[in-house]
């Protein structure tokens, strides 16, 4: 497993960590995902997707705000990865509510822990 992290330099409101597992990549996000920070998150997620992990887990448990721009990043990652290969970890209404109210949770696996998301078979 390897690990790296990048702060978004423009605002400092977002911290993104990428860890790689055997067949998966875990992107952990902390802070606010808004119009300012979503492009940086998209750049990082796109870079991870380009490495073709079998599964991409995006951990949003430390996210304090999730805008529609952040939802677009997740939807684009889902589209690039294909069916049920994107899994989101969320335990807060701040991140779960936008996913469920838009219906994204019907396409993207929603879990409460990274371990659950990683342990899940091909079905999310």
mmCIF file of N, CA and C in Angstrom:
data_model
loop_
_atom_site.group_PDB
_atom_site.id
_atom_site.type_symbol
_atom_site.label_atom_id
_atom_site.label_comp_id
_atom_site.label_asym_id
_atom_site.label_seq_id
_atom_site.Cartn_x
_atom_site.Cartn_y
_atom_site.Cartn_z
ATOM 1 N N UNK A 1 0.852 -1.170 0.000
ATOM 2 C CA UNK A 1 0.000 0.000 0.000
ATOM 3 C C UNK A 1 0.895 1.230 0.000
ATOM 4 N N UNK A 2 0.605 2.168 -0.889
ATOM 5 C CA UNK A 2 1.342 3.424 -0.915
ATOM 6 C C UNK A 2 0.397 4.542 -0.540
ATOM 7 N N UNK A 3 0.958 5.668 -0.166
ATOM 8 C CA UNK A 3 0.143 6.774 0.298
ATOM 9 C C UNK A 3 0.751 8.087 -0.153
ATOM 10 N N UNK A 4 -0.113 9.052 -0.442
ATOM 11 C CA UNK A 4 0.345 10.398 -0.767
ATOM 12 C C UNK A 4 -0.773 11.357 -0.406
ATOM 13 N N UNK A 5 -0.443 12.632 -0.245
ATOM 14 C CA UNK A 5 -1.504 13.606 -0.008
ATOM 15 C C UNK A 5 -1.125 14.940 -0.621
ATOM 16 N N UNK A 6 -2.158 15.723 -0.933
ATOM 17 C CA UNK A 6 -1.976 17.039 -1.522
ATOM 18 C C UNK A 6 -2.971 17.979 -0.884
ATOM 19 N N UNK A 7 -2.494 19.147 -0.497
ATOM 20 C CA UNK A 7 -3.389 20.200 -0.055
ATOM 21 C C UNK A 7 -3.771 21.022 -1.273
ATOM 22 N N UNK A 8 -4.988 21.529 -1.292
ATOM 23 C CA UNK A 8 -5.382 22.453 -2.343
ATOM 24 C C UNK A 8 -4.755 23.793 -2.007
ATOM 25 N N UNK A 9 -3.833 24.296 -2.810
ATOM 26 C CA UNK A 9 -3.094 25.491 -2.438
ATOM 27 C C UNK A 9 -3.904 26.776 -2.431
ATOM 28 N N UNK A 10 -4.933 26.882 -3.273
ATOM 29 C CA UNK A 10 -5.666 28.141 -3.382
ATOM 30 C C UNK A 10 -6.421 28.502 -2.108
ATOM 31 N N UNK A 11 -6.974 27.501 -1.420
ATOM 32 C CA UNK A 11 -7.825 27.816 -0.282
ATOM 33 C C UNK A 11 -7.365 27.157 1.008
ATOM 34 N N UNK A 12 -6.727 26.024 0.916
ATOM 35 C CA UNK A 12 -6.362 25.274 2.104
ATOM 36 C C UNK A 12 -7.556 24.617 2.762
ATOM 37 N N UNK A 13 -8.728 24.679 2.114
ATOM 38 C CA UNK A 13 -9.953 24.126 2.691
ATOM 39 C C UNK A 13 -10.156 22.657 2.382
ATOM 40 N N UNK A 14 -9.250 22.049 1.638
ATOM 41 C CA UNK A 14 -9.431 20.665 1.242
ATOM 42 C C UNK A 14 -8.118 19.921 1.383
ATOM 43 N N UNK A 15 -8.195 18.736 1.957
ATOM 44 C CA UNK A 15 -7.043 17.851 2.060
ATOM 45 C C UNK A 15 -7.446 16.526 1.431
ATOM 46 N N UNK A 16 -6.628 16.042 0.507
ATOM 47 C CA UNK A 16 -6.924 14.801 -0.191
ATOM 48 C C UNK A 16 -5.749 13.849 -0.007
ATOM 49 N N UNK A 17 -6.045 12.645 0.423
ATOM 50 C CA UNK A 17 -5.040 11.605 0.591
ATOM 51 C C UNK A 17 -5.397 10.440 -0.317
ATOM 52 N N UNK A 18 -4.406 9.892 -0.999
ATOM 53 C CA UNK A 18 -4.620 8.742 -1.874
ATOM 54 C C UNK A 18 -3.799 7.579 -1.338
ATOM 55 N N UNK A 19 -4.474 6.468 -1.092
ATOM 56 C CA UNK A 19 -3.799 5.229 -0.683
ATOM 57 C C UNK A 19 -4.156 4.158 -1.692
ATOM 58 N N UNK A 20 -3.190 3.357 -2.029
ATOM 59 C CA UNK A 20 -3.430 2.275 -2.969
ATOM 60 C C UNK A 20 -3.360 0.938 -2.245
ATOM 61 N N UNK A 21 -4.330 0.082 -2.548
ATOM 62 C CA UNK A 21 -4.378 -1.282 -2.036
ATOM 63 C C UNK A 21 -4.148 -2.200 -3.225
ATOM 64 N N UNK A 22 -4.154 -3.485 -3.012
ATOM 65 C CA UNK A 22 -3.893 -4.431 -4.089
ATOM 66 C C UNK A 22 -4.735 -4.166 -5.329
ATOM 67 N N UNK A 23 -6.032 -4.101 -5.163
ATOM 68 C CA UNK A 23 -6.936 -3.956 -6.311
ATOM 69 C C UNK A 23 -7.724 -2.654 -6.284
ATOM 70 N N UNK A 24 -7.429 -1.834 -5.309
ATOM 71 C CA UNK A 24 -8.254 -0.652 -5.103
ATOM 72 C C UNK A 24 -7.415 0.573 -4.781
ATOM 73 N N UNK A 25 -8.051 1.707 -4.936
ATOM 74 C CA UNK A 25 -7.470 2.973 -4.505
ATOM 75 C C UNK A 25 -8.484 3.628 -3.571
ATOM 76 N N UNK A 26 -7.980 4.238 -2.501
ATOM 77 C CA UNK A 26 -8.836 4.936 -1.547
ATOM 78 C C UNK A 26 -8.437 6.401 -1.549
ATOM 79 N N UNK A 27 -9.400 7.252 -1.884
ATOM 80 C CA UNK A 27 -9.197 8.698 -1.864
ATOM 81 C C UNK A 27 -9.957 9.226 -0.656
ATOM 82 N N UNK A 28 -9.226 9.748 0.320
ATOM 83 C CA UNK A 28 -9.838 10.298 1.526
ATOM 84 C C UNK A 28 -9.836 11.818 1.400
ATOM 85 N N UNK A 29 -10.994 12.405 1.626
ATOM 86 C CA UNK A 29 -11.166 13.844 1.446
ATOM 87 C C UNK A 29 -11.599 14.457 2.770
ATOM 88 N N UNK A 30 -10.988 15.595 3.105
ATOM 89 C CA UNK A 30 -11.375 16.334 4.311
ATOM 90 C C UNK A 30 -11.546 17.797 3.929
ATOM 91 N N UNK A 31 -12.573 18.432 4.479
ATOM 92 C CA UNK A 31 -12.811 19.851 4.221
ATOM 93 C C UNK A 31 -14.058 20.063 3.385
ATOM 94 N N UNK A 32 -14.075 21.183 2.662
ATOM 95 C CA UNK A 32 -15.234 21.564 1.851
ATOM 96 C C UNK A 32 -14.990 21.261 0.383
ATOM 97 N N UNK A 33 -15.979 20.620 -0.237
ATOM 98 C CA UNK A 33 -15.932 20.392 -1.683
ATOM 99 C C UNK A 33 -16.939 21.349 -2.305
ATOM 100 N N UNK A 34 -16.420 22.405 -2.914
ATOM 101 C CA UNK A 34 -17.269 23.439 -3.483
ATOM 102 C C UNK A 34 -16.752 23.815 -4.873
ATOM 103 N N UNK A 35 -17.241 24.911 -5.419
ATOM 104 C CA UNK A 35 -16.823 25.337 -6.759
ATOM 105 C C UNK A 35 -15.331 25.619 -6.847
ATOM 106 N N UNK A 36 -14.726 26.036 -5.748
ATOM 107 C CA UNK A 36 -13.295 26.356 -5.746
ATOM 108 C C UNK A 36 -12.454 25.091 -5.643
ATOM 109 N N UNK A 37 -12.848 24.162 -4.794
ATOM 110 C CA UNK A 37 -12.016 22.984 -4.535
ATOM 111 C C UNK A 37 -12.349 21.778 -5.420
ATOM 112 N N UNK A 38 -13.542 21.734 -5.999
ATOM 113 C CA UNK A 38 -13.942 20.583 -6.817
ATOM 114 C C UNK A 38 -13.011 20.341 -8.009
ATOM 115 N N UNK A 39 -12.524 21.379 -8.708
ATOM 116 C CA UNK A 39 -11.614 21.101 -9.824
ATOM 117 C C UNK A 39 -10.325 20.388 -9.398
ATOM 118 N N UNK A 40 -9.789 20.740 -8.253
ATOM 119 C CA UNK A 40 -8.594 20.064 -7.752
ATOM 120 C C UNK A 40 -8.912 18.616 -7.393
ATOM 121 N N UNK A 41 -10.050 18.397 -6.743
ATOM 122 C CA UNK A 41 -10.470 17.033 -6.422
ATOM 123 C C UNK A 41 -10.659 16.232 -7.707
ATOM 124 N N UNK A 42 -11.275 16.842 -8.704
ATOM 125 C CA UNK A 42 -11.484 16.166 -9.979
ATOM 126 C C UNK A 42 -10.150 15.776 -10.622
ATOM 127 N N UNK A 43 -9.177 16.650 -10.548
ATOM 128 C CA UNK A 43 -7.856 16.352 -11.103
ATOM 129 C C UNK A 43 -7.234 15.131 -10.414
ATOM 130 N N UNK A 44 -7.335 15.098 -9.097
ATOM 131 C CA UNK A 44 -6.768 13.977 -8.337
ATOM 132 C C UNK A 44 -7.523 12.690 -8.635
ATOM 133 N N UNK A 45 -8.855 12.743 -8.603
ATOM 134 C CA UNK A 45 -9.669 11.551 -8.856
ATOM 135 C C UNK A 45 -9.436 11.050 -10.285
ATOM 136 N N UNK A 46 -9.367 11.950 -11.246
ATOM 137 C CA UNK A 46 -9.112 11.555 -12.630
ATOM 138 C C UNK A 46 -7.758 10.857 -12.757
ATOM 139 N N UNK A 47 -6.752 11.375 -12.061
ATOM 140 C CA UNK A 47 -5.441 10.736 -12.072
ATOM 141 C C UNK A 47 -5.492 9.330 -11.518
ATOM 142 N N UNK A 48 -6.254 9.131 -10.459
ATOM 143 C CA UNK A 48 -6.400 7.800 -9.865
ATOM 144 C C UNK A 48 -7.166 6.880 -10.817
ATOM 145 N N UNK A 49 -8.248 7.375 -11.400
ATOM 146 C CA UNK A 49 -9.050 6.578 -12.339
ATOM 147 C C UNK A 49 -8.198 6.164 -13.539
ATOM 148 N N UNK A 50 -7.329 7.062 -14.005
ATOM 149 C CA UNK A 50 -6.460 6.752 -15.142
ATOM 150 C C UNK A 50 -5.509 5.595 -14.857
ATOM 151 N N UNK A 51 -5.282 5.303 -13.578
ATOM 152 C CA UNK A 51 -4.436 4.172 -13.191
ATOM 153 C C UNK A 51 -5.207 2.846 -13.206
ATOM 154 N N UNK A 52 -6.491 2.898 -13.522
ATOM 155 C CA UNK A 52 -7.359 1.731 -13.694
ATOM 156 C C UNK A 52 -7.472 0.817 -12.474
ATOM 157 N N UNK A 53 -7.802 1.375 -11.307
ATOM 158 C CA UNK A 53 -8.032 0.469 -10.178
ATOM 159 C C UNK A 53 -9.311 -0.328 -10.419
ATOM 160 N N UNK A 54 -9.375 -1.534 -9.858
ATOM 161 C CA UNK A 54 -10.613 -2.309 -9.963
ATOM 162 C C UNK A 54 -11.741 -1.596 -9.234
ATOM 163 N N UNK A 55 -11.396 -0.971 -8.115
ATOM 164 C CA UNK A 55 -12.371 -0.279 -7.283
ATOM 165 C C UNK A 55 -11.766 1.035 -6.822
ATOM 166 N N UNK A 56 -12.583 2.081 -6.816
ATOM 167 C CA UNK A 56 -12.182 3.364 -6.255
ATOM 168 C C UNK A 56 -13.108 3.670 -5.091
ATOM 169 N N UNK A 57 -12.521 3.841 -3.915
ATOM 170 C CA UNK A 57 -13.285 4.206 -2.724
ATOM 171 C C UNK A 57 -12.989 5.670 -2.424
ATOM 172 N N UNK A 58 -14.039 6.476 -2.327
ATOM 173 C CA UNK A 58 -13.891 7.877 -1.965
ATOM 174 C C UNK A 58 -14.488 8.049 -0.573
ATOM 175 N N UNK A 59 -13.623 8.350 0.374
ATOM 176 C CA UNK A 59 -14.026 8.486 1.780
ATOM 177 C C UNK A 59 -14.361 9.944 2.055
ATOM 178 N N UNK A 60 -15.645 10.216 2.288
ATOM 179 C CA UNK A 60 -16.127 11.580 2.524
ATOM 180 C C UNK A 60 -16.460 11.849 3.986
ATOM 181 N N UNK A 61 -16.043 10.991 4.893
ATOM 182 C CA UNK A 61 -16.443 11.143 6.295
ATOM 183 C C UNK A 61 -15.950 12.430 6.933
ATOM 184 N N UNK A 62 -14.878 13.024 6.412
ATOM 185 C CA UNK A 62 -14.363 14.270 6.985
ATOM 186 C C UNK A 62 -14.716 15.488 6.140
ATOM 187 N N UNK A 63 -15.641 15.327 5.209
ATOM 188 C CA UNK A 63 -16.090 16.437 4.378
ATOM 189 C C UNK A 63 -17.159 17.210 5.136
ATOM 190 N N UNK A 64 -17.000 18.531 5.181
ATOM 191 C CA UNK A 64 -17.932 19.383 5.916
ATOM 192 C C UNK A 64 -18.949 20.076 5.019
ATOM 193 N N UNK A 65 -18.738 20.021 3.701
ATOM 194 C CA UNK A 65 -19.670 20.608 2.741
ATOM 195 C C UNK A 65 -19.475 19.915 1.407
ATOM 196 N N UNK A 66 -20.577 19.512 0.766
ATOM 197 C CA UNK A 66 -20.528 18.846 -0.527
ATOM 198 C C UNK A 66 -21.494 19.545 -1.468
ATOM 199 N N UNK A 67 -20.941 20.284 -2.414
ATOM 200 C CA UNK A 67 -21.772 21.022 -3.365
ATOM 201 C C UNK A 67 -22.091 20.169 -4.580
ATOM 202 N N UNK A 68 -22.897 20.725 -5.464
ATOM 203 C CA UNK A 68 -23.214 20.024 -6.705
ATOM 204 C C UNK A 68 -21.963 19.815 -7.553
ATOM 205 N N UNK A 69 -20.985 20.690 -7.425
ATOM 206 C CA UNK A 69 -19.719 20.508 -8.150
ATOM 207 C C UNK A 69 -19.010 19.240 -7.670
ATOM 208 N N UNK A 70 -19.085 18.961 -6.384
ATOM 209 C CA UNK A 70 -18.511 17.739 -5.845
ATOM 210 C C UNK A 70 -19.263 16.506 -6.318
ATOM 211 N N UNK A 71 -20.589 16.616 -6.389
ATOM 212 C CA UNK A 71 -21.395 15.508 -6.912
ATOM 213 C C UNK A 71 -21.037 15.226 -8.369
ATOM 214 N N UNK A 72 -20.753 16.283 -9.126
ATOM 215 C CA UNK A 72 -20.359 16.102 -10.527
ATOM 216 C C UNK A 72 -19.034 15.354 -10.635
ATOM 217 N N UNK A 73 -18.104 15.612 -9.711
ATOM 218 C CA UNK A 73 -16.834 14.890 -9.697
ATOM 219 C C UNK A 73 -17.098 13.404 -9.489
ATOM 220 N N UNK A 74 -17.968 13.077 -8.545
ATOM 221 C CA UNK A 74 -18.285 11.672 -8.267
ATOM 222 C C UNK A 74 -19.011 11.026 -9.441
ATOM 223 N N UNK A 75 -19.957 11.743 -10.034
ATOM 224 C CA UNK A 75 -20.702 11.196 -11.169
ATOM 225 C C UNK A 75 -19.769 10.943 -12.356
ATOM 226 N N UNK A 76 -18.839 11.847 -12.598
ATOM 227 C CA UNK A 76 -17.889 11.670 -13.702
ATOM 228 C C UNK A 76 -16.972 10.477 -13.445
ATOM 229 N N UNK A 77 -16.541 10.317 -12.198
ATOM 230 C CA UNK A 77 -15.697 9.165 -11.857
ATOM 231 C C UNK A 77 -16.468 7.869 -12.068
ATOM 232 N N UNK A 78 -17.719 7.856 -11.639
ATOM 233 C CA UNK A 78 -18.564 6.673 -11.841
ATOM 234 C C UNK A 78 -18.672 6.350 -13.325
ATOM 235 N N UNK A 79 -18.907 7.363 -14.128
ATOM 236 C CA UNK A 79 -19.063 7.147 -15.563
ATOM 237 C C UNK A 79 -17.772 6.595 -16.178
ATOM 238 N N UNK A 80 -16.639 7.102 -15.763
ATOM 239 C CA UNK A 80 -15.357 6.626 -16.300
ATOM 240 C C UNK A 80 -15.022 5.215 -15.822
ATOM 241 N N UNK A 81 -15.407 4.889 -14.594
ATOM 242 C CA UNK A 81 -15.064 3.576 -14.029
ATOM 243 C C UNK A 81 -16.010 2.467 -14.460
ATOM 244 N N UNK A 82 -17.268 2.778 -14.629
ATOM 245 C CA UNK A 82 -18.240 1.745 -14.957
ATOM 246 C C UNK A 82 -19.012 1.298 -13.732
ATOM 247 N N UNK A 83 -19.923 0.404 -13.947
ATOM 248 C CA UNK A 83 -20.898 -0.029 -12.947
ATOM 249 C C UNK A 83 -20.284 -0.519 -11.642
ATOM 250 N N UNK A 84 -20.679 0.096 -10.558
ATOM 251 C CA UNK A 84 -20.373 -0.324 -9.184
ATOM 252 C C UNK A 84 -18.893 -0.432 -8.850
ATOM 253 N N UNK A 85 -18.049 0.257 -9.569
ATOM 254 C CA UNK A 85 -16.636 0.250 -9.234
ATOM 255 C C UNK A 85 -16.268 1.451 -8.371
ATOM 256 N N UNK A 86 -17.170 2.430 -8.277
ATOM 257 C CA UNK A 86 -16.961 3.570 -7.388
ATOM 258 C C UNK A 86 -17.781 3.326 -6.130
ATOM 259 N N UNK A 87 -17.126 3.478 -4.996
ATOM 260 C CA UNK A 87 -17.789 3.299 -3.707
ATOM 261 C C UNK A 87 -17.495 4.512 -2.848
ATOM 262 N N UNK A 88 -18.515 5.046 -2.232
ATOM 263 C CA UNK A 88 -18.383 6.237 -1.399
ATOM 264 C C UNK A 88 -18.627 5.859 0.053
ATOM 265 N N UNK A 89 -17.782 6.399 0.924
ATOM 266 C CA UNK A 89 -17.944 6.186 2.360
ATOM 267 C C UNK A 89 -18.467 7.484 2.953
ATOM 268 N N UNK A 90 -19.592 7.394 3.649
ATOM 269 C CA UNK A 90 -20.217 8.573 4.230
ATOM 270 C C UNK A 90 -20.981 8.182 5.483
ATOM 271 N N UNK A 91 -20.809 8.976 6.531
ATOM 272 C CA UNK A 91 -21.562 8.740 7.768
ATOM 273 C C UNK A 91 -22.309 9.990 8.221
ATOM 274 N N UNK A 92 -22.276 11.030 7.421
ATOM 275 C CA UNK A 92 -22.876 12.305 7.794
ATOM 276 C C UNK A 92 -23.959 12.695 6.795
ATOM 277 N N UNK A 93 -25.002 13.342 7.298
ATOM 278 C CA UNK A 93 -26.045 13.829 6.389
ATOM 279 C C UNK A 93 -25.493 14.886 5.433
ATOM 280 N N UNK A 94 -24.395 15.518 5.790
ATOM 281 C CA UNK A 94 -23.780 16.542 4.930
ATOM 282 C C UNK A 94 -23.383 15.940 3.582
ATOM 283 N N UNK A 95 -22.940 14.698 3.587
ATOM 284 C CA UNK A 95 -22.533 14.051 2.342
ATOM 285 C C UNK A 95 -23.543 13.004 1.873
ATOM 286 N N UNK A 96 -24.200 12.335 2.790
ATOM 287 C CA UNK A 96 -25.156 11.302 2.397
ATOM 288 C C UNK A 96 -26.401 11.902 1.761
ATOM 289 N N UNK A 97 -26.909 12.975 2.327
ATOM 290 C CA UNK A 97 -28.151 13.571 1.812
ATOM 291 C C UNK A 97 -28.043 13.993 0.341
ATOM 292 N N UNK A 98 -26.985 14.698 -0.073
ATOM 293 C CA UNK A 98 -26.898 15.045 -1.499
ATOM 294 C C UNK A 98 -26.829 13.809 -2.406
ATOM 295 N N UNK A 99 -26.157 12.763 -1.945
ATOM 296 C CA UNK A 99 -26.053 11.543 -2.753
ATOM 297 C C UNK A 99 -27.401 10.840 -2.887
ATOM 298 N N UNK A 100 -28.152 10.783 -1.798
ATOM 299 C CA UNK A 100 -29.436 10.088 -1.846
ATOM 300 C C UNK A 100 -30.526 10.942 -2.489
ATOM 301 N N UNK A 101 -30.515 12.245 -2.251
ATOM 302 C CA UNK A 101 -31.571 13.092 -2.817
ATOM 303 C C UNK A 101 -31.438 13.246 -4.324
ATOM 304 N N UNK A 102 -30.240 13.090 -4.855
ATOM 305 C CA UNK A 102 -30.043 13.160 -6.303
ATOM 306 C C UNK A 102 -30.146 11.798 -6.970
ATOM 307 N N UNK A 103 -30.188 10.731 -6.178
ATOM 308 C CA UNK A 103 -30.263 9.392 -6.722
ATOM 309 C C UNK A 103 -28.913 8.805 -7.099
ATOM 310 N N UNK A 104 -27.833 9.507 -6.847
ATOM 311 C CA UNK A 104 -26.504 8.976 -7.167
ATOM 312 C C UNK A 104 -26.211 7.692 -6.403
ATOM 313 N N UNK A 105 -26.820 7.536 -5.233
ATOM 314 C CA UNK A 105 -26.584 6.321 -4.446
ATOM 315 C C UNK A 105 -27.135 5.071 -5.122
ATOM 316 N N UNK A 106 -27.988 5.221 -6.127
ATOM 317 C CA UNK A 106 -28.476 4.048 -6.857
ATOM 318 C C UNK A 106 -27.432 3.535 -7.848
ATOM 319 N N UNK A 107 -26.464 4.363 -8.201
ATOM 320 C CA UNK A 107 -25.397 3.980 -9.141
ATOM 321 C C UNK A 107 -24.082 3.751 -8.434
ATOM 322 N N UNK A 108 -23.889 4.477 -7.344
ATOM 323 C CA UNK A 108 -22.625 4.450 -6.617
ATOM 324 C C UNK A 108 -22.860 3.736 -5.295
ATOM 325 N N UNK A 109 -22.017 2.760 -4.966
ATOM 326 C CA UNK A 109 -22.147 2.063 -3.694
ATOM 327 C C UNK A 109 -21.885 3.007 -2.533
ATOM 328 N N UNK A 110 -22.740 2.999 -1.544
ATOM 329 C CA UNK A 110 -22.630 3.864 -0.374
ATOM 330 C C UNK A 110 -22.388 2.998 0.854
ATOM 331 N N UNK A 111 -21.302 3.292 1.589
ATOM 332 C CA UNK A 111 -20.885 2.489 2.734
ATOM 333 C C UNK A 111 -20.592 3.390 3.924
ATOM 334 N N UNK A 112 -20.511 2.790 5.118
ATOM 335 C CA UNK A 112 -20.217 3.579 6.320
ATOM 336 C C UNK A 112 -18.760 3.482 6.747
ATOM 337 N N UNK A 113 -18.013 2.511 6.214
ATOM 338 C CA UNK A 113 -16.583 2.417 6.525
ATOM 339 C C UNK A 113 -15.801 2.058 5.262
ATOM 340 N N UNK A 114 -14.538 2.415 5.259
ATOM 341 C CA UNK A 114 -13.659 2.048 4.149
ATOM 342 C C UNK A 114 -13.519 0.536 4.075
ATOM 343 N N UNK A 115 -13.389 -0.116 5.222
ATOM 344 C CA UNK A 115 -13.260 -1.566 5.240
ATOM 345 C C UNK A 115 -14.453 -2.253 4.577
ATOM 346 N N UNK A 116 -15.681 -1.776 4.853
ATOM 347 C CA UNK A 116 -16.865 -2.333 4.218
ATOM 348 C C UNK A 116 -16.810 -2.141 2.703
ATOM 349 N N UNK A 117 -16.412 -0.957 2.284
ATOM 350 C CA UNK A 117 -16.343 -0.657 0.853
ATOM 351 C C UNK A 117 -15.309 -1.532 0.162
ATOM 352 N N UNK A 118 -14.167 -1.739 0.809
ATOM 353 C CA UNK A 118 -13.118 -2.576 0.224
ATOM 354 C C UNK A 118 -13.494 -4.045 0.232
ATOM 355 N N UNK A 119 -14.204 -4.478 1.275
ATOM 356 C CA UNK A 119 -14.560 -5.890 1.416
ATOM 357 C C UNK A 119 -15.710 -6.293 0.505
ATOM 358 N N UNK A 120 -16.493 -5.323 0.083
ATOM 359 C CA UNK A 120 -17.632 -5.625 -0.766
ATOM 360 C C UNK A 120 -17.156 -6.260 -2.065
ATOM 361 N N UNK A 121 -17.851 -7.288 -2.496
ATOM 362 C CA UNK A 121 -17.490 -7.943 -3.759
ATOM 363 C C UNK A 121 -17.775 -7.013 -4.922
ATOM 364 N N UNK A 122 -18.002 -7.534 -6.067
ATOM 365 C CA UNK A 122 -18.279 -6.711 -7.228
ATOM 366 C C UNK A 122 -19.634 -6.037 -7.117
ATOM 367 N N UNK A 123 -20.458 -6.539 -6.236
ATOM 368 C CA UNK A 123 -21.752 -5.900 -6.011
ATOM 369 C C UNK A 123 -21.598 -4.896 -4.876
ATOM 370 N N UNK A 124 -22.002 -3.646 -5.091
ATOM 371 C CA UNK A 124 -21.881 -2.611 -4.059
ATOM 372 C C UNK A 124 -23.128 -2.539 -3.240
#
